[in-house]
Coordinates of C-alpha atoms in Angstrom, one line a residue:
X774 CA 90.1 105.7 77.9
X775 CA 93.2 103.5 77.8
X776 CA 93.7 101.0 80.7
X777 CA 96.4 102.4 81.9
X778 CA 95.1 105.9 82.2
X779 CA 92.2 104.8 84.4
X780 CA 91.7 105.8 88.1
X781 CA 89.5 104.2 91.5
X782 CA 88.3 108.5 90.9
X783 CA 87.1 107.7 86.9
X784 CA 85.3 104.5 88.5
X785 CA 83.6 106.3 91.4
X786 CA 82.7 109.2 88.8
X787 CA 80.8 106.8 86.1
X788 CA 79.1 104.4 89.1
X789 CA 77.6 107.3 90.3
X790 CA 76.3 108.5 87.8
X791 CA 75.0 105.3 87.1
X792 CA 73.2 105.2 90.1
X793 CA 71.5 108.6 89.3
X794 CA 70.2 107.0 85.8
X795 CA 69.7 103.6 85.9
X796 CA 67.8 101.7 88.1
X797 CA 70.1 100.2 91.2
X798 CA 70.1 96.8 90.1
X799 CA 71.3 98.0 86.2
X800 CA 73.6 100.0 88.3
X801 CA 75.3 97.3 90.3
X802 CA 75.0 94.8 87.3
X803 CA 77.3 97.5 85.5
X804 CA 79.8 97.9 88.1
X805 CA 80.0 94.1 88.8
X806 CA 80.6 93.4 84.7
X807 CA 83.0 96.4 84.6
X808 CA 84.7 94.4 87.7
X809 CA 84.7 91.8 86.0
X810 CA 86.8 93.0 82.5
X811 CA 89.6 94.6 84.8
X812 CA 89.6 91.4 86.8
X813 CA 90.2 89.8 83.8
X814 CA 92.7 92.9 82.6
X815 CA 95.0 92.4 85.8
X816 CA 95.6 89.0 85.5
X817 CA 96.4 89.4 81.2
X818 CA 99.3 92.0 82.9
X819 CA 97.3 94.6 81.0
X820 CA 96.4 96.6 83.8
X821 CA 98.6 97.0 87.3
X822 CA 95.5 97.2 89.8
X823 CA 91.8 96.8 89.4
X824 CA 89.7 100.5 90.5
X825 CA 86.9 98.8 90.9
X826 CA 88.4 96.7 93.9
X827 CA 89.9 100.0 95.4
X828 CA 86.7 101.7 95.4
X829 CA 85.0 102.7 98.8
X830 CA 81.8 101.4 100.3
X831 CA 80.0 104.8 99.5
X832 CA 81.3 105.0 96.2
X833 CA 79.3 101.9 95.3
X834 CA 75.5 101.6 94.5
X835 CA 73.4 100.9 97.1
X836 CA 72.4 97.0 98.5
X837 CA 69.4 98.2 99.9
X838 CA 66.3 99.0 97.9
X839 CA 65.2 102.5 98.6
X840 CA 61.4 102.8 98.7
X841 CA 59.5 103.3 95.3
X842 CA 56.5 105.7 95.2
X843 CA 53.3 105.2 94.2
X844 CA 51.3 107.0 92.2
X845 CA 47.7 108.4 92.9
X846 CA 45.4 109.2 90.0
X847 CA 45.9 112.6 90.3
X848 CA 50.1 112.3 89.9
X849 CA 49.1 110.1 87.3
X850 CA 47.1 112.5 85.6
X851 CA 49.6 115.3 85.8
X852 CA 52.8 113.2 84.7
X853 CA 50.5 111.7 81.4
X854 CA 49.4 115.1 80.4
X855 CA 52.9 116.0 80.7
X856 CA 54.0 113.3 79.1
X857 CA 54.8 114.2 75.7
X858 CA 55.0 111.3 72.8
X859 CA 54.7 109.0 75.7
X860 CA 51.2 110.3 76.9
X861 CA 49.7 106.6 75.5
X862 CA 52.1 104.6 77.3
X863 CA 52.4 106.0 80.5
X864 CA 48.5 105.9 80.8
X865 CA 48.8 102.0 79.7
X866 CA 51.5 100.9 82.3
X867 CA 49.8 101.9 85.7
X868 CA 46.5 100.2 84.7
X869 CA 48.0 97.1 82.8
X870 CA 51.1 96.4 85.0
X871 CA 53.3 95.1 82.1
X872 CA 56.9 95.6 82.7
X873 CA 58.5 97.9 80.5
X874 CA 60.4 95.3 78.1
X875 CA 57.0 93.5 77.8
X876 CA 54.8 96.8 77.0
X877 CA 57.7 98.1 74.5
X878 CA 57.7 93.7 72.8
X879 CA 53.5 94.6 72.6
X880 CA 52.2 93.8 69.1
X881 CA 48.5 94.6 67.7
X882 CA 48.0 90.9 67.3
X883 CA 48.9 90.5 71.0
X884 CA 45.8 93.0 72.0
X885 CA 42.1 91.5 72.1
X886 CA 40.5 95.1 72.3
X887 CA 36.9 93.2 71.8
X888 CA 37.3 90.7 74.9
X889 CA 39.6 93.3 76.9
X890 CA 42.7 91.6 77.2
X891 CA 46.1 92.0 76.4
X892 CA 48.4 88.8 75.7
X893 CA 51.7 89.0 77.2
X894 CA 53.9 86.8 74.8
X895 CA 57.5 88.6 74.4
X896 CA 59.4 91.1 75.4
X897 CA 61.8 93.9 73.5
X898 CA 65.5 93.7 74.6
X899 CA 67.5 96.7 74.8
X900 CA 68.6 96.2 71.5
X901 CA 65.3 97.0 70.3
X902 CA 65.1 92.9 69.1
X903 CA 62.0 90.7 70.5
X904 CA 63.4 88.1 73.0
X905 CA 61.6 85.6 75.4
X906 CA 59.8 86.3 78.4
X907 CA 61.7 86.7 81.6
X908 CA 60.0 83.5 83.0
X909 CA 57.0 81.2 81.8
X910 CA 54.7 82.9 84.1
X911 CA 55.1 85.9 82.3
X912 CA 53.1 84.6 79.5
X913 CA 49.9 85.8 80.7
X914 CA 46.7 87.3 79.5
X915 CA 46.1 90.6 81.0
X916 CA 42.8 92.4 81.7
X917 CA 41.9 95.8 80.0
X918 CA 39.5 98.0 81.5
X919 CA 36.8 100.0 79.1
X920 CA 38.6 103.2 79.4
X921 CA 41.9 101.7 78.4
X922 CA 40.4 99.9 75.4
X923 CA 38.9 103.3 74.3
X924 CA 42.4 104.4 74.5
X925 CA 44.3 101.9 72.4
X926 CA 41.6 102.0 69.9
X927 CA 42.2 105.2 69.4
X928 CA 46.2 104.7 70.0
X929 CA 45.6 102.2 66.7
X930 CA 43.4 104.6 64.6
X931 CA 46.3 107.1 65.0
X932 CA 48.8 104.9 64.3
X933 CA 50.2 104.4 60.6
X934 CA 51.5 101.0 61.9
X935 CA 48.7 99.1 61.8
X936 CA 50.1 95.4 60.6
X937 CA 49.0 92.8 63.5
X938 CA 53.1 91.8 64.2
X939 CA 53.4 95.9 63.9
X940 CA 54.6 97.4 67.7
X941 CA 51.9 99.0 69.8
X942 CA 54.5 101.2 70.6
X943 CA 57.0 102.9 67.8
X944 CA 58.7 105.3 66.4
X945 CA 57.7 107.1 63.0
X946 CA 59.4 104.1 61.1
X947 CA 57.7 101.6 63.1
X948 CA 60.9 100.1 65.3
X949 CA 61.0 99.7 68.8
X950 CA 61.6 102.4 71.3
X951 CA 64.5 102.8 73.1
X952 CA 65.0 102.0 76.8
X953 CA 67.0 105.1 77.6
X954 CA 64.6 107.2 75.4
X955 CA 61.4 106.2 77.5
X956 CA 63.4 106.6 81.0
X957 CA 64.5 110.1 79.9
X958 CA 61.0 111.3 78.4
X959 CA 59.6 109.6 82.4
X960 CA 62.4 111.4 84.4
X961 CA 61.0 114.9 82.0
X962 CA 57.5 114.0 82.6
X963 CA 57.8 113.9 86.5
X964 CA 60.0 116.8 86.2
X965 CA 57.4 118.8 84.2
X966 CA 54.3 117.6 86.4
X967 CA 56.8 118.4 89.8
X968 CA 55.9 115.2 91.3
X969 CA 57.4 115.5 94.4
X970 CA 57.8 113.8 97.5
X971 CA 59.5 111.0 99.6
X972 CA 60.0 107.7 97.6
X973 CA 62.0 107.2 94.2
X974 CA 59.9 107.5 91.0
X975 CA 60.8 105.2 88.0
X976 CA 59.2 103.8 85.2
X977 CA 59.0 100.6 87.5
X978 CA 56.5 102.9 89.7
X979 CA 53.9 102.6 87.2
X980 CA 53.9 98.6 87.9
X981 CA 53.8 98.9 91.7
X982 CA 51.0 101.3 91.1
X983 CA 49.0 98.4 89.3
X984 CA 49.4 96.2 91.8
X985 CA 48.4 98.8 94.8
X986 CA 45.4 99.3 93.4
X987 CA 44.4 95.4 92.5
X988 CA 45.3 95.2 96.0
X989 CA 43.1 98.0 97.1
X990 CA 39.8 96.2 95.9
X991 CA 40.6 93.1 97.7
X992 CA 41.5 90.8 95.2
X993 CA 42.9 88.1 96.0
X994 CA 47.0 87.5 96.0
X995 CA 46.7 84.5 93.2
X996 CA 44.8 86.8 90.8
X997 CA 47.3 89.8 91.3
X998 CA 50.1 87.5 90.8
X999 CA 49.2 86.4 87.9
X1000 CA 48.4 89.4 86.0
X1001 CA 51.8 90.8 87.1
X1002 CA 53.3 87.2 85.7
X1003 CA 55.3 86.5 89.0
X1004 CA 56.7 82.5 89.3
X1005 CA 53.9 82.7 92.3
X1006 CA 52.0 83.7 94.5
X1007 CA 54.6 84.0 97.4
X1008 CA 56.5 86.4 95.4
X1009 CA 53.5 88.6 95.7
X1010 CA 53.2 88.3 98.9
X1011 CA 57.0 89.2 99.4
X1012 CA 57.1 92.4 97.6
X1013 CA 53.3 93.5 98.2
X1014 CA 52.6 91.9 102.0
X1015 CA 52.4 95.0 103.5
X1016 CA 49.6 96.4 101.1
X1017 CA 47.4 93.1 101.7
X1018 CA 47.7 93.1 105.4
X1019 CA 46.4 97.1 105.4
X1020 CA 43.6 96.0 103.4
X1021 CA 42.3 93.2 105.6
X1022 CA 43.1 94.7 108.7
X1023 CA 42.2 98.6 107.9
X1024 CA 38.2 98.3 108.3
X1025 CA 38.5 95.8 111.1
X1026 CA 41.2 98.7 112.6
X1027 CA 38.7 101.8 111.9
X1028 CA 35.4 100.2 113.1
X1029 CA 37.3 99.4 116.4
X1030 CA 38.6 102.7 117.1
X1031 CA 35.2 103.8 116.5
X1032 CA 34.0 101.8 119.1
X1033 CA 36.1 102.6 121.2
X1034 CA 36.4 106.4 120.9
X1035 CA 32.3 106.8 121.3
X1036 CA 32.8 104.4 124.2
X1037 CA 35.0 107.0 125.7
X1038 CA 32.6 110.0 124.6
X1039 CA 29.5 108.4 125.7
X1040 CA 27.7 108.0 122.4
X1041 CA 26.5 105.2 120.7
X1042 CA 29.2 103.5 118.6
X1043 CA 27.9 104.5 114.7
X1044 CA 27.0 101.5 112.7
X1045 CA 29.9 100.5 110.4
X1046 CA 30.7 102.3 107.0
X1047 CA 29.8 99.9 104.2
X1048 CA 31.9 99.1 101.2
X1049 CA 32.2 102.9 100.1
X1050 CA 34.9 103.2 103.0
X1051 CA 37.2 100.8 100.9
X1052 CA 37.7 104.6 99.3
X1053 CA 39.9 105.4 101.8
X1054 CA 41.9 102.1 102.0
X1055 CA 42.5 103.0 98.4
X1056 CA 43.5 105.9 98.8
X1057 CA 45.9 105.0 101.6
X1058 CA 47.6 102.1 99.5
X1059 CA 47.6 104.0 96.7
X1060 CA 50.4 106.1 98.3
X1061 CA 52.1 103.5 100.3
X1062 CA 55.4 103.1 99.7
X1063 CA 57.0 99.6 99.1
X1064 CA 60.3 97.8 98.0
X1065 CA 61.5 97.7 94.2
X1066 CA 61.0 94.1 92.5
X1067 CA 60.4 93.0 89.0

């Protein structure tokens, strides 16, 4: 469209929709650039008024992160069986916690399948290019379990890229996938496997997942942070708080309502449920709800 032709309505229209597809910081990133070029428009006399700066509150993305949902296994089962061409990716991410650029910058070279670890040493931009890491932290090694190993052994058997700088994940002819190509084929998968509920579902879902269930078996917030490659440890803590304080606090919670209720019954207060109760902690953070980070 030519300057001149555009609207505050053609703005509104194309942030919205934005906001539908991308995630809401790629949304306000865009209006803020777009912002940006009509600033830059107005001043060259090109343009008489900037849309973006007529635009009203609610015809902006969002400032406040909405709360992400977390999968259990059996959501995770249903959206990798409906996952299509992206059945071996969307089974890696929830149990590796690699964000998206890293697991799409993943070469065979990078992947120790006989010690179980995967080395974390580039991203892919969205031009399909390999770039650096988004900090130094990233650069990590990351560990596999048995069932995932079994998985991208088979992933390379299958594969007719095989060369150790060849892309764990491809195309036929070997490039890198494409951003929107793997957010459309997840928006289809949860679609197909009608994974509903409260909580928004992205690809970045699939990280938080990871962490929820590190989390759920007590590790300890240094470890987690540094398999999700996070600057530190505090930034674990300020995304994933609220999942370490229900782990620490959730047996001492239980056995103390116990206690208490067979107080108020008259029976003897049961003897504590040993480490097969963590089930249920698990099972509780694996569908808590938390805030979007990266």
């Amino acid at each position: 469209m030519k300057l001149r032709d555009l609207t505050p309505d053609h703005v509104a229209e194309w942030s919205q929709r934005n906001e539908q597809t991308l995630a809401r910081d790629t949304a306000q990133l865009a209006l803020i650039a777009l912002n940006q070029i009509f600033r830059f428009a107005v001043r060259r006399g090109w343009m008489g008024a900037n849309p973006v700066a007529c635009l009203e509150p609610g015809e902006k993305p969002s400032g406040t992160r909405g709360e992400v949902r977390i999968l259990d296994e059996r959501d995770l089962g249903r959206l990798v069986a409906h996952a299509g061409p992206y059945r071996v990716l969307f089974a890696f991410l929830p149990y590796c916690g690699l964000r998206i650029g890293e697991a799409l910058g993943l070469r065979w070279c990078d992947v120790n399948l006989d010690a179980g670890l995967v080395h974390v040493r580039q991203q892919l931009s969205r031009r399909r290019v390999p770039k650096q890491l988004k900090t130094p932290a990233a650069q990590r090694e990351v560990v596999l379990a048995p069932a995932l190993v079994t998985l991208l052994r088979e992933h390379w058997l299958a594969s007719p890229h095989k060369a150790p700088g060849a892309l764990v994940f491809c195309n036929a002819l070997g490039r890198g996938l494409d951003y929107r190509d793997v957010g459309e084929g997840f928006r289809a998968a949860v679609k197909a496997a009608g994974l509903t509920g409260p909580g928004r579902l992205s690809l970045h879902s699939l990280r938080h997942t990871f962490a929820s269930l590190l989390i759920a078996k007590g590790l300890d917030v240094v470890f987690v942070s540094r398999q999700l490659g996070h600057a530190s440890p505090a930034t674990t803590l300020g995304v994933y708080a609220h999942l370490f304080d229900q782990v620490q606090h959730a047996a001492t919670a239980r056995a103390a309502l116990e206690e208490s209720y067979q107080t108020m019954t008259g029976t003897q207060p049961r003897e504590p449920r040993g480490p097969a109760s963590r089930a249920v902690v698990a099972l509780l953070v694996a569908g808590e709800s938390g805030p979007v980070a990266h």
